[in-house]
PDB file of C-alpha atoms in Angstrom:
ATOM      1  CA  MET H   1      -4.713 -19.395 -11.116  1.00 49.00           C
ATOM      2  CA  SER H   2      -2.318 -19.699  -8.222  1.00 50.00           C
ATOM      3  CA  THR H   3      -2.789 -22.795  -5.939  1.00 67.00           C
ATOM      4  CA  PHE H   4      -0.587 -21.365  -2.887  1.00 78.00           C
ATOM      5  CA  LYS H   5      -2.707 -21.723   0.359  1.00 84.00           C
ATOM      6  CA  ASN H   6      -1.283 -19.520   3.002  1.00 85.00           C
ATOM      7  CA  GLU H   7      -0.808 -20.763   6.479  1.00 84.00           C
ATOM      8  CA  TYR H   8      -4.194 -20.540   7.289  1.00 84.00           C
ATOM      9  CA  GLY H   9      -5.638 -22.699   4.056  1.00 89.00           C
ATOM     10  CA  VAL H  10      -6.610 -19.738   1.969  1.00 92.00           C
ATOM     11  CA  ASP H  11      -5.321 -19.254  -1.633  1.00 94.00           C
ATOM     12  CA  GLU H  12      -4.768 -15.921  -1.920  1.00 94.00           C
ATOM     13  CA  GLU H  13      -4.562 -14.801  -5.006  1.00 94.00           C
ATOM     14  CA  LYS H  14      -7.830 -17.115  -5.882  1.00 96.00           C
ATOM     15  CA  VAL H  15      -9.613 -14.918  -3.252  1.00 96.00           C
ATOM     16  CA  LEU H  16      -8.514 -11.996  -4.934  1.00 96.00           C
ATOM     17  CA  GLN H  17      -9.623 -12.991  -7.743  1.00 96.00           C
ATOM     18  CA  ASP H  18     -12.699 -13.777  -6.813  1.00 97.00           C
ATOM     19  CA  ALA H  19     -13.380 -11.053  -5.169  1.00 98.00           C
ATOM     20  CA  ILE H  20     -12.986  -9.075  -8.709  1.00 97.00           C
ATOM     21  CA  ASP H  21     -15.063 -11.629 -10.429  1.00 98.00           C
ATOM     22  CA  THR H  22     -18.426 -11.640  -7.654  1.00 98.00           C
ATOM     23  CA  PHE H  23     -17.962  -7.113  -7.308  1.00 98.00           C
ATOM     24  CA  GLY H  24     -16.704  -5.947 -10.739  1.00 97.00           C
ATOM     25  CA  LEU H  25     -13.972  -3.872 -11.591  1.00 97.00           C
ATOM     26  CA  GLU H  26     -16.124  -0.718 -10.741  1.00 98.00           C
ATOM     27  CA  LYS H  27     -17.022  -1.505  -7.530  1.00 98.00           C
ATOM     28  CA  GLN H  28     -13.742  -2.936  -6.281  1.00 98.00           C
ATOM     29  CA  LEU H  29     -12.389   0.657  -7.530  1.00 98.00           C
ATOM     30  CA  ILE H  30     -14.774   2.481  -5.914  1.00 98.00           C
ATOM     31  CA  VAL H  31     -13.364   0.044  -2.516  1.00 98.00           C
ATOM     32  CA  THR H  32     -10.301   1.045  -3.248  1.00 98.00           C
ATOM     33  CA  ILE H  33     -10.809   4.667  -2.740  1.00 98.00           C
ATOM     34  CA  GLU H  34     -12.884   4.144   0.156  1.00 98.00           C
ATOM     35  CA  GLU H  35      -9.722   2.312   1.342  1.00 98.00           C
ATOM     36  CA  LEU H  36      -6.983   4.887   1.036  1.00 98.00           C
ATOM     37  CA  SER H  37      -8.741   7.813   2.111  1.00 98.00           C
ATOM     38  CA  GLU H  38      -9.629   4.766   5.251  1.00 97.00           C
ATOM     39  CA  LEU H  39      -5.466   4.975   5.695  1.00 98.00           C
ATOM     40  CA  GLN H  40      -5.654   8.965   4.938  1.00 98.00           C
ATOM     41  CA  ASN H  41      -7.775   9.589   8.119  1.00 96.00           C
ATOM     42  CA  ALA H  42      -5.517   6.812  10.108  1.00 96.00           C
ATOM     43  CA  ILE H  43      -2.455   8.969   9.397  1.00 96.00           C
ATOM     44  CA  SER H  44      -4.004  12.130   9.946  1.00 96.00           C
ATOM     45  CA  LYS H  45      -5.409  11.073  13.167  1.00 94.00           C
ATOM     46  CA  TYR H  46      -2.169   9.915  14.161  1.00 95.00           C
ATOM     47  CA  LEU H  47      -0.210  13.617  13.029  1.00 94.00           C
ATOM     48  CA  ARG H  48      -2.839  15.280  14.927  1.00 93.00           C
ATOM     49  CA  TYR H  49      -2.836  13.806  18.210  1.00 91.00           C
ATOM     50  CA  ASN H  50       0.611  14.047  18.460  1.00 86.00           C
ATOM     51  CA  LYS H  51       1.142  11.116  16.897  1.00 88.00           C
ATOM     52  CA  SER H  52      -0.473   9.023  19.363  1.00 82.00           C
ATOM     53  CA  ASP H  53       0.776   5.163  20.102  1.00 87.00           C
ATOM     54  CA  GLU H  54      -3.280   5.254  19.948  1.00 88.00           C
ATOM     55  CA  TYR H  55      -3.684   5.491  15.599  1.00 92.00           C
ATOM     56  CA  VAL H  56      -1.030   3.024  14.962  1.00 95.00           C
ATOM     57  CA  GLY H  57      -3.210   0.243  14.910  1.00 95.00           C
ATOM     58  CA  ASP H  58      -5.950   2.004  12.800  1.00 96.00           C
ATOM     59  CA  ILE H  59      -2.622   3.190  10.260  1.00 97.00           C
ATOM     60  CA  LEU H  60      -1.949  -1.135   9.709  1.00 97.00           C
ATOM     61  CA  GLU H  61      -5.050  -1.896   9.512  1.00 97.00           C
ATOM     62  CA  GLY H  62      -5.187   0.359   6.737  1.00 97.00           C
ATOM     63  CA  LEU H  63      -2.197  -0.359   5.348  1.00 98.00           C
ATOM     64  CA  VAL H  64      -3.196  -3.691   4.930  1.00 98.00           C
ATOM     65  CA  ASP H  65      -6.557  -3.051   3.695  1.00 98.00           C
ATOM     66  CA  ALA H  66      -5.267  -0.469   0.805  1.00 98.00           C
ATOM     67  CA  GLU H  67      -2.739  -3.373  -0.218  1.00 97.00           C
ATOM     68  CA  ILE H  68      -5.445  -6.030  -0.400  1.00 98.00           C
ATOM     69  CA  MET H  69      -7.333  -3.315  -3.097  1.00 98.00           C
ATOM     70  CA  ILE H  70      -4.280  -2.750  -5.001  1.00 97.00           C
ATOM     71  CA  LYS H  71      -3.136  -6.252  -4.947  1.00 96.00           C
ATOM     72  CA  GLN H  72      -6.832  -6.433  -6.840  1.00 97.00           C
ATOM     73  CA  ILE H  73      -6.746  -3.404  -9.226  1.00 97.00           C
ATOM     74  CA  LYS H  74      -2.645  -4.776 -10.188  1.00 96.00           C
ATOM     75  CA  LYS H  75      -4.964  -8.250 -10.997  1.00 96.00           C
ATOM     76  CA  MET H  76      -7.628  -6.340 -13.147  1.00 95.00           C
ATOM     77  CA  PHE H  77      -5.544  -4.545 -14.999  1.00 95.00           C
ATOM     78  CA  LYS H  78      -2.920  -7.271 -15.129  1.00 94.00           C
ATOM     79  CA  MET H  79      -0.594  -5.079 -14.506  1.00 94.00           C
ATOM     80  CA  ASP H  80       2.203  -7.170 -12.068  1.00 85.00           C
ATOM     81  CA  GLU H  81       4.993  -7.262 -14.124  1.00 86.00           C
ATOM     82  CA  PHE H  82       4.960  -4.116 -15.179  1.00 93.00           C
ATOM     83  CA  TYR H  83       4.249  -2.143 -11.810  1.00 93.00           C
ATOM     84  CA  ASN H  84       7.152  -4.315 -10.494  1.00 92.00           C
ATOM     85  CA  THR H  85       9.569  -2.380 -13.211  1.00 94.00           C
ATOM     86  CA  ILE H  86       7.809   0.753 -12.451  1.00 96.00           C
ATOM     87  CA  GLN H  87       8.884   0.448  -8.503  1.00 95.00           C
ATOM     88  CA  ARG H  88      11.941  -0.624  -9.386  1.00 96.00           C
ATOM     89  CA  VAL H  89      12.650   2.514 -11.080  1.00 97.00           C
ATOM     90  CA  LYS H  90      11.057   4.726  -8.551  1.00 97.00           C
ATOM     91  CA  ILE H  91      12.745   3.749  -5.412  1.00 97.00           C
ATOM     92  CA  ARG H  92      15.931   4.008  -7.521  1.00 97.00           C
ATOM     93  CA  SER H  93      14.734   7.847  -8.168  1.00 97.00           C
ATOM     94  CA  LEU H  94      13.596   8.538  -4.611  1.00 97.00           C
ATOM     95  CA  GLN H  95      17.486   6.984  -3.119  1.00 97.00           C
ATOM     96  CA  GLN H  96      18.961   9.308  -5.864  1.00 97.00           C
ATOM     97  CA  PHE H  97      17.021  12.200  -4.065  1.00 96.00           C
ATOM     98  CA  ILE H  98      17.986  11.364  -1.084  1.00 95.00           C
ATOM     99  CA  GLU H  99      22.070  11.345  -1.161  1.00 95.00           C
ATOM    100  CA  LYS H 100      21.025  14.804  -2.851  1.00 94.00           C
ATOM    101  CA  GLU H 101      19.739  15.557  -0.245  1.00 93.00           C
ATOM    102  CA  ARG H 102      22.174  14.684   2.659  1.00 93.00           C
ATOM    103  CA  GLU H 103      24.501  16.137   0.046  1.00 92.00           C
ATOM    104  CA  ASN H 104      23.107  19.431  -0.148  1.00 90.00           C
ATOM    105  CA  GLY H 105      22.193  19.105   4.025  1.00 88.00           C
ATOM    106  CA  ASN H 106      18.458  19.368   3.426  1.00 84.00           C
ATOM    107  CA  ALA H 107      18.135  15.701   5.194  1.00 77.00           C
ATOM    108  CA  GLU H 108      17.197  15.572   8.607  1.00 77.00           C
ATOM    109  CA  LYS H 109      18.398  12.972  10.542  1.00 66.00           C
ATOM    110  CA  ARG H 110      15.988  10.684  13.020  1.00 63.00           C
ATOM    111  CA  LYS H 111      15.206   7.606  13.795  1.00 53.00           C
ATOM    112  CA  SER H 112      12.867   5.477  12.408  1.00 53.00           C
ATOM    113  CA  TYR H 113       9.132   5.053  14.060  1.00 50.00           C
TER     114      TYR H 113
END
């Protein structure tokens, strides 16, 4: 178990484990679904309402909540190392896809938000 405390004096790994131990796997999976749905809703509103900055905060909050739940899932299923490996492979695949799209002239050239 981690003993690292963040700048607020909180051991984040312990809090994540405490949430799993307190609420259980099934409840935390349900909460994960809910948090992902809230993120989806925030993104949808951002797009529906002409990319209004009013919804950027909702997207940020949704991302943070979803990420906290995803961290719990990785911990519940003991998949941190495997997750990181798969993530690197998928990012490399994305890189290759982007390169192919650019070569074929299918990529839009846009600035980041």
